[in-house]
Coordinates of C-alpha atoms and ligand atoms in Angstrom, one line a residue:
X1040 CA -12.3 86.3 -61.4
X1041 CA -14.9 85.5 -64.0
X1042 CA -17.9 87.1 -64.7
X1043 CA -20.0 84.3 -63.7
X1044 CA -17.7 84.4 -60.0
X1045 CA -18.4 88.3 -59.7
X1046 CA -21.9 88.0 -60.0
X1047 CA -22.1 85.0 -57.8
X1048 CA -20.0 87.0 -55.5
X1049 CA -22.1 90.0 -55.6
X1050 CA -24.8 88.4 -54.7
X1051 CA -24.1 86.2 -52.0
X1052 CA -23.2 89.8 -50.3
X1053 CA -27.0 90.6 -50.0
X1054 CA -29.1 89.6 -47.7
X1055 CA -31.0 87.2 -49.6
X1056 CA -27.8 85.6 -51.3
X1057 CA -26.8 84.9 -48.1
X1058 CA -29.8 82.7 -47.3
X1059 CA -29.4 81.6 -50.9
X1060 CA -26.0 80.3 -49.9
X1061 CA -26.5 78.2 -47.2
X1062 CA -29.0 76.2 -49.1
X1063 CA -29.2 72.6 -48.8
X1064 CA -28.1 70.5 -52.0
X1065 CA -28.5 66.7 -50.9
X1066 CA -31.5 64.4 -49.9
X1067 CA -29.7 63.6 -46.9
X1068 CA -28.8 67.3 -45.7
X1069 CA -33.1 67.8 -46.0
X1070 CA -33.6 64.2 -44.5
X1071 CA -31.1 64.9 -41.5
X1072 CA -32.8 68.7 -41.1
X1073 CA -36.2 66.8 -41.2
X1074 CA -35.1 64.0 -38.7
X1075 CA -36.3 61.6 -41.3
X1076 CA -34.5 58.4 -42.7
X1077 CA -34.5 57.2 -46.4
X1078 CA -36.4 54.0 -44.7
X1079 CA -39.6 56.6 -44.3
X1080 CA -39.9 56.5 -48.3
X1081 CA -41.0 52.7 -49.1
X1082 CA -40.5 53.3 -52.4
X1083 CA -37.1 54.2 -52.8
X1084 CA -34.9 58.1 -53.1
X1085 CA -33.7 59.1 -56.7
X1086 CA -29.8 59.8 -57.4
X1087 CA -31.6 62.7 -59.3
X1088 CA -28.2 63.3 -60.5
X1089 CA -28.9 65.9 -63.4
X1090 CA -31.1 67.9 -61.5
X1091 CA -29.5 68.0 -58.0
X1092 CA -31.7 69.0 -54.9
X1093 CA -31.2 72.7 -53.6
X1094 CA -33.5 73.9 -51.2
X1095 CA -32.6 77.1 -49.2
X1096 CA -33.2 76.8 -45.4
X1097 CA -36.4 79.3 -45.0
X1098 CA -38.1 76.6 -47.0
X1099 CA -36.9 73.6 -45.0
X1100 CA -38.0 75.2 -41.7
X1101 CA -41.5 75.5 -43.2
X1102 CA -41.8 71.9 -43.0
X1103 CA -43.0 69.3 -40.7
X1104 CA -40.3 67.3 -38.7
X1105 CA -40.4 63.8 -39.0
X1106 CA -43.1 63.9 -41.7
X1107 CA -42.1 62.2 -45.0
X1108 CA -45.3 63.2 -46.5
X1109 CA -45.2 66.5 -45.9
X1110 CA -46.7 69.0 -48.8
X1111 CA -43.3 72.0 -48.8
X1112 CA -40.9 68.3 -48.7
X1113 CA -42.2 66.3 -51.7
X1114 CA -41.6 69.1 -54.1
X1115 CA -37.9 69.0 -53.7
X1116 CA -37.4 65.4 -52.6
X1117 CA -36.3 63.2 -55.6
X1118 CA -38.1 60.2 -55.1
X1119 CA -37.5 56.6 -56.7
X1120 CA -40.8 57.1 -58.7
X1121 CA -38.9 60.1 -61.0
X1122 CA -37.4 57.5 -62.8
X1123 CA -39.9 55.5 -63.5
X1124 CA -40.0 57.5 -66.9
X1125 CA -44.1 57.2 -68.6
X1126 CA -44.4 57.2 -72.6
X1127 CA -46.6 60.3 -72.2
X1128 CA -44.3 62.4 -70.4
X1129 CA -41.5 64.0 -72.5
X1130 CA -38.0 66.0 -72.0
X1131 CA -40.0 68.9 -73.7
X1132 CA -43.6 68.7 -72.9
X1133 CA -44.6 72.4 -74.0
X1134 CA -42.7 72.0 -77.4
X1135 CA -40.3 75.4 -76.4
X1136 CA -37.6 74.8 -78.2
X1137 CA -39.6 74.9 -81.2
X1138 CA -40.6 78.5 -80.1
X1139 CA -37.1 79.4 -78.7
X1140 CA -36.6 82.1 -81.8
X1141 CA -33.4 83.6 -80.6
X1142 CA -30.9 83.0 -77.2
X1143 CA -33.1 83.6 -73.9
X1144 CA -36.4 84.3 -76.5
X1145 CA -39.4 81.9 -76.2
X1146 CA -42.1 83.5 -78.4
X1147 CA -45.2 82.0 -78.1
X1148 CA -48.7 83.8 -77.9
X1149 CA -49.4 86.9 -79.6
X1150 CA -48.3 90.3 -78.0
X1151 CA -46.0 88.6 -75.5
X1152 CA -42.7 87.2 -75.4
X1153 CA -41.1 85.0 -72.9
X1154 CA -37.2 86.5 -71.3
X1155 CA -35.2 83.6 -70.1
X1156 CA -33.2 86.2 -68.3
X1157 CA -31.7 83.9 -65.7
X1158 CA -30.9 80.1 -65.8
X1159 CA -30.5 79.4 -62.0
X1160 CA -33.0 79.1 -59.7
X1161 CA -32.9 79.5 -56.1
X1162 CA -34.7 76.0 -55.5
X1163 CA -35.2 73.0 -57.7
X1164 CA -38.7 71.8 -58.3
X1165 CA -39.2 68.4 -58.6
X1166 CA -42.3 68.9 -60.8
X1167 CA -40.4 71.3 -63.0
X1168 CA -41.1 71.4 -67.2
X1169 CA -38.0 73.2 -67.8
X1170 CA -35.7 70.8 -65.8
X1171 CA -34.5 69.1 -68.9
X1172 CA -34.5 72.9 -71.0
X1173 CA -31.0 73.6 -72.5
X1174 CA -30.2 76.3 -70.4
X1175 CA -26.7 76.6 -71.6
X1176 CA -27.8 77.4 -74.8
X1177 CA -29.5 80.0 -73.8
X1178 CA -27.5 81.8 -71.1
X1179 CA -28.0 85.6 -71.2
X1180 CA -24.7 88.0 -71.7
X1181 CA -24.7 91.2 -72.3
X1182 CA -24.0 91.0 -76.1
X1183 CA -27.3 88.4 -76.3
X1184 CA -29.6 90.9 -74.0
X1185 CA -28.5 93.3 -76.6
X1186 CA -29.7 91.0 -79.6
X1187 CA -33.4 89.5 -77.1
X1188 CA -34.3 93.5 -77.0
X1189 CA -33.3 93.9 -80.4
X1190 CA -35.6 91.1 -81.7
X1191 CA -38.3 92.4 -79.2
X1192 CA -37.9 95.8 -80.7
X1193 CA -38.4 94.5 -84.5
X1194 CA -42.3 92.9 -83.1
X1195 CA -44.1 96.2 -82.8
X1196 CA -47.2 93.4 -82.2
X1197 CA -45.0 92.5 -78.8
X1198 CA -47.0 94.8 -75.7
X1199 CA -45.8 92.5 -72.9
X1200 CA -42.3 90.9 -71.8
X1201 CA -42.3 88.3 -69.4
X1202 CA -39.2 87.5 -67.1
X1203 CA -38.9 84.1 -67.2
X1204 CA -35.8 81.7 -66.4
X1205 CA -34.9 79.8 -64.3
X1206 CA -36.1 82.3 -61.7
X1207 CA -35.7 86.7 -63.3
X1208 CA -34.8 87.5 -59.5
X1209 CA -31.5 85.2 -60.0
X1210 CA -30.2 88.8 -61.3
X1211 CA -28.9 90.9 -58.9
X1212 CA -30.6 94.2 -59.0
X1213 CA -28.0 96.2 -61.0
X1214 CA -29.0 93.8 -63.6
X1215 CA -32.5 93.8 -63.6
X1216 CA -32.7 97.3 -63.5
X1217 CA -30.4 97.6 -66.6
X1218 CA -32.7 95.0 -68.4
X1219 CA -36.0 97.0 -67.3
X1220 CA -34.6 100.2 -68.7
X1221 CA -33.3 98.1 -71.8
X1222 CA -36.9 97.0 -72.2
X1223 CA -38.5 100.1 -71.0
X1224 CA -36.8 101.6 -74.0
X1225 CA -38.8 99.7 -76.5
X1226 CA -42.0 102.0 -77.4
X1227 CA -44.7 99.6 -78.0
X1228 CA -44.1 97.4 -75.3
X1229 CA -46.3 98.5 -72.8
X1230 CA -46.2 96.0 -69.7
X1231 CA -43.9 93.9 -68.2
X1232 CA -44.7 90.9 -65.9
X1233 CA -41.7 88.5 -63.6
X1234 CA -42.8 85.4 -62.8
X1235 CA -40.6 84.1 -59.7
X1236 CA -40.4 81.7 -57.0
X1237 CA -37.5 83.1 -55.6
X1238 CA -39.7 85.5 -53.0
X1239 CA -41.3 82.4 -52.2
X1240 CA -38.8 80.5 -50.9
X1241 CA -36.6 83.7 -49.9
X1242 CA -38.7 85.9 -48.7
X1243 CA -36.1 88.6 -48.1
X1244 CA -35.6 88.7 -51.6
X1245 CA -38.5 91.5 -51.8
X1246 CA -36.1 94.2 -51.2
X1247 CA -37.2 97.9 -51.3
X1248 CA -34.5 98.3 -54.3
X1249 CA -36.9 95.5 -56.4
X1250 CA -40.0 97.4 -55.9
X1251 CA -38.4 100.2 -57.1
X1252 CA -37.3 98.7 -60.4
X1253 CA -41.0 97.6 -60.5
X1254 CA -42.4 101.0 -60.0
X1255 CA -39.7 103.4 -61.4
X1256 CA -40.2 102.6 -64.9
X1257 CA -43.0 103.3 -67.2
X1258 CA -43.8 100.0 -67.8
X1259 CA -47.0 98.8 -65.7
X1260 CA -45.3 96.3 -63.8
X1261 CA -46.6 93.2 -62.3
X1262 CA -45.2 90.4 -59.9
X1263 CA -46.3 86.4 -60.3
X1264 CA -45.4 84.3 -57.7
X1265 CA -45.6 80.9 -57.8
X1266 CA -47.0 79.2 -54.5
X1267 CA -48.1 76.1 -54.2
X1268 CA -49.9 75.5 -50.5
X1269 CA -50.4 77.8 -47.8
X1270 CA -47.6 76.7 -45.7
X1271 CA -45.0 78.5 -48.1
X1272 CA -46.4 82.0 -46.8
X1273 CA -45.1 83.7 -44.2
X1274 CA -45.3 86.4 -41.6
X1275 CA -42.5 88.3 -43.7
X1276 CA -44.0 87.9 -46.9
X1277 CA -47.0 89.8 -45.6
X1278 CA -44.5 92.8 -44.4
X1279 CA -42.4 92.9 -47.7
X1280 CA -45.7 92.0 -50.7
X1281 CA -48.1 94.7 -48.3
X1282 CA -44.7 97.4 -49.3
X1283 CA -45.0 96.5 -53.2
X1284 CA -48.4 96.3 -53.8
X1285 CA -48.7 99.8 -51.9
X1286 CA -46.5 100.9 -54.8
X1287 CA -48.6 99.8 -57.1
X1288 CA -46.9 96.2 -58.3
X1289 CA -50.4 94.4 -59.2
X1290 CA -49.5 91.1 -57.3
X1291 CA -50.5 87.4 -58.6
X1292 CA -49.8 83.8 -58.1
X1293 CA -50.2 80.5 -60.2
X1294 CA -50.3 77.7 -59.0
X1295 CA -49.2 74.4 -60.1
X1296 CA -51.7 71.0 -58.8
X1297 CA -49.6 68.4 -57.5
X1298 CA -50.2 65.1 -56.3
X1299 CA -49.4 64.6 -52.3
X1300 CA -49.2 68.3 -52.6
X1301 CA -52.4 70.6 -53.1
X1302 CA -54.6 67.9 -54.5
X1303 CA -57.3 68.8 -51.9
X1304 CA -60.1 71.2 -52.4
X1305 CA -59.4 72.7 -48.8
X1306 CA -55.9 73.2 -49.2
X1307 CA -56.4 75.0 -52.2
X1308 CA -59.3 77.2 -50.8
X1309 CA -57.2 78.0 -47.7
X1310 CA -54.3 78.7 -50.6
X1311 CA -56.4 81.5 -52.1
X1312 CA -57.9 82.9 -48.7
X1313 CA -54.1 83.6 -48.0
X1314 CA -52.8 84.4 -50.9
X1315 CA -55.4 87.4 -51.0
X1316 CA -54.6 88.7 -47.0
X1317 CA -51.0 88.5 -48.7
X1318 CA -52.5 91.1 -51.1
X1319 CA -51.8 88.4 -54.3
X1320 CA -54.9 87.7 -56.2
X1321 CA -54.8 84.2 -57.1
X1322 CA -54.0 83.5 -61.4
X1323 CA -54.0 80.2 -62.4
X1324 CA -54.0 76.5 -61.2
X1325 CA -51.9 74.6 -64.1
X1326 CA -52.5 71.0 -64.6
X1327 CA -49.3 69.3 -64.5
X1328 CA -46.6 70.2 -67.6
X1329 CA -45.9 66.3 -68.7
X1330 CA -42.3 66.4 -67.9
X1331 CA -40.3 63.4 -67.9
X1332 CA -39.2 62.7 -63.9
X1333 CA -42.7 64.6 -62.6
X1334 CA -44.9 61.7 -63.3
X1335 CA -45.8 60.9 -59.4
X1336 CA -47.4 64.4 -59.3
X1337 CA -50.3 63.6 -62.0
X1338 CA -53.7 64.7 -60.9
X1339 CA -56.0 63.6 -64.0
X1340 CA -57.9 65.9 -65.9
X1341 CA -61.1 65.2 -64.4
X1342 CA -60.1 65.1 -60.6
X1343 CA -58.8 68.7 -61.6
X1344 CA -62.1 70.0 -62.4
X1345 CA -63.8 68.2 -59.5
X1346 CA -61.4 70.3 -57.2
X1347 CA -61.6 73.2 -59.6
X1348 CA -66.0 72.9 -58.7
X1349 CA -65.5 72.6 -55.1
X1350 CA -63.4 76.0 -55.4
X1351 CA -66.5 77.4 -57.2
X1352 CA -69.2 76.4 -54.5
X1353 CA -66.8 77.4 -51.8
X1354 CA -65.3 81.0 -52.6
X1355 CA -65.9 84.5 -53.9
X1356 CA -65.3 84.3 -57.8
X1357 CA -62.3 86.5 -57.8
X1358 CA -60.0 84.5 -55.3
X1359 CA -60.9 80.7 -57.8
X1360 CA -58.3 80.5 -60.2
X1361 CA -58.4 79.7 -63.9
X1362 CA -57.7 75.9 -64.3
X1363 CA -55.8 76.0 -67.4
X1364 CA -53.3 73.2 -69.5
X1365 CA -50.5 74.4 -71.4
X1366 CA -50.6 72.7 -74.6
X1367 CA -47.8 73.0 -77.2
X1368 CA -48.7 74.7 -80.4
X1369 CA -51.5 76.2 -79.1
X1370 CA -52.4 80.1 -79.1
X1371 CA -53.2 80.1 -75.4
X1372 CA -53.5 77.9 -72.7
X1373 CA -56.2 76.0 -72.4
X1374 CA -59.4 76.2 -70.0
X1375 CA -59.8 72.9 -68.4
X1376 CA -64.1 72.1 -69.0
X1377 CA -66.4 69.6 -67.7
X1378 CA -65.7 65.9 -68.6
Ligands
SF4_1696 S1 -38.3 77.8 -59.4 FE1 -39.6 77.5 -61.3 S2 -38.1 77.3 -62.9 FE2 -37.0 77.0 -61.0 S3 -37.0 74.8 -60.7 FE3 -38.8 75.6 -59.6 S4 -40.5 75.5 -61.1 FE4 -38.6 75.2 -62.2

């Protein structure tokens, strides 16, 4: 059996892989689940053949039957209008391959470097700025974790490593313990962050064997999740987050403002009333990464910082995100101001 089967194999025998494996993978498995015909979208489906829909089946029962405009849907729904391709919006909108220094290493602001240490994701995102990145390229063995820590290890200015992918909780937990150790190992780094979407979709993906990766190490340790709109949370992510934050795993969330999504000042208030009873303290709220095939979910600029204001007026300071654009080239990302 190859490697690649083994893992795939240890996986699917926890709990969560075993959600993960009875994912949907075509627009009409969702549109059938949904009791929805491709006569409800006007405007067409997409082939979508290079990035294929997979949505596992926690997600899909979040959803509204017989609502083709539902919020959870349209991010994994390829529509017609992704290939109506815009002269604005690129294959590699956040210039990464110009800071991919070495296999599965994107090193791009100071003090922190980016691990691709998985290439699969447990759901594809429509709006997604790594759905054209060359994963292959970069595909994580052993022998190229070895040389990612090595060139980690050579940047005593590196303090922070960032799990990045794909989706970091793609490893199994073996893995990521291994690579935490392996990190762990490198004196000046003093923090380590996953960003994930995984738990989001899977919620029994927050095992007790994760949090202990997070906490057993002497890395301050802290979780990212990426939710979009309040639907995605559920009754089990309070149970499982409430276990890891007790440990002391500082939780967060970013956000990603999408049009038809979480364009709506309420539904983004509501967002961070419950991220925080999830115990997540909400991060950022990205503009939209220019991505070629994501060009339905542009909110401008300015309509951003309108919602951004009525955040402002409406909640304590510490549940309003930052509203930031990722620019490439630049040294951070970038506040989003007046206009
Ligand atoms: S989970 Fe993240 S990396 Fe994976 S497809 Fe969605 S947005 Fe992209």
């Amino acid at each position: 059996m190859s490697s690649v089967a083994q893992t795939q194999k240890i996986i699917f025998q926890q709990e969560w892989g075993q959600v993960l494996a009875q994912s949907l993978r075509s627009s009409q498995q969702l549109l059938t689940a949904l009791e929805l015909q491709a006569t409800d979208f006007p405007k067409g489906l997409s082939q979508a053949l290079s990035f294929p829909v997979l949505v596992p089946r926690p997600f899909v029962e979040r959803m509204g039957k017989g609502d083709p405009r539902d919020p959870l849907l349209l991010q994994v729904l390829p529509l017609a209008a992704e290939d109506q391709l815009h002269p604005s919006f690129s294959l590699d909108p956040l210039g990464e391959q110009e800071s991919n220094v070495a296999t599965g290493v994107i090193h791009k602001y100071h003090g922190r470097v980016l691990l691709l240490a998985a290439s699969g994701c447990a759901i594809n995102c429509r709006y997604c700025f790594r759905r054209h990145f060359p994963y292959s390229e970069n595909r994580l063995g052993r022998a190229q974790w070895q040389s990612a820590l090595n060139y980690i290890a050579q940047d005593t200015s590196i303090t922070e490593v960032i799990l990045s992918g794909g989706d970091p909780l793609m490893l199994q937990d073996e893995r990521l313990a291994e690579l935490v150790a392996g990190i762990a190992d490198i004196t000046h780094v003093q923090r380590l962050r996953v960003h994930s979407r995984l738990p989001v979709v899977i919620a029994e993906r927050l095992t007790d064997q994760l949090t202990d990766i997070l906490t057993g190490t002497r890395l301050r340790s802290s979780l990212v999740l990426h939710v979009n709109h309040p639907r995605e949370l559920t009754p089990l992510h309070a149970e499982r987050l409430a276990k890891l934050r007790q440990a002391g795993v500082t939780l967060l969330n970013q956000t990603v403002l999408l049009k038809g999504v979480n364009d709506s000042a309420q539904v983004l208030i509501e967002l961070s009333e419950q991220l925080f009873n999830h115990d997540v303290l909400p991060y950022y709220l990205h503009v939209l990464d220019r991505v070629q095939g994501a060009q339905h979910f542009d909110v401008t600029s300015a309509e951003a910082y309108t919602l951004y204001q009525q955040m402002l007026a409406q909640l304590p300071g510490y549940l309003v995100p930052k509203l930031v654009r990722e620019e490439a080239g630049q040294a951070h990302k970038t506040p989003l101001h007046a206009f």
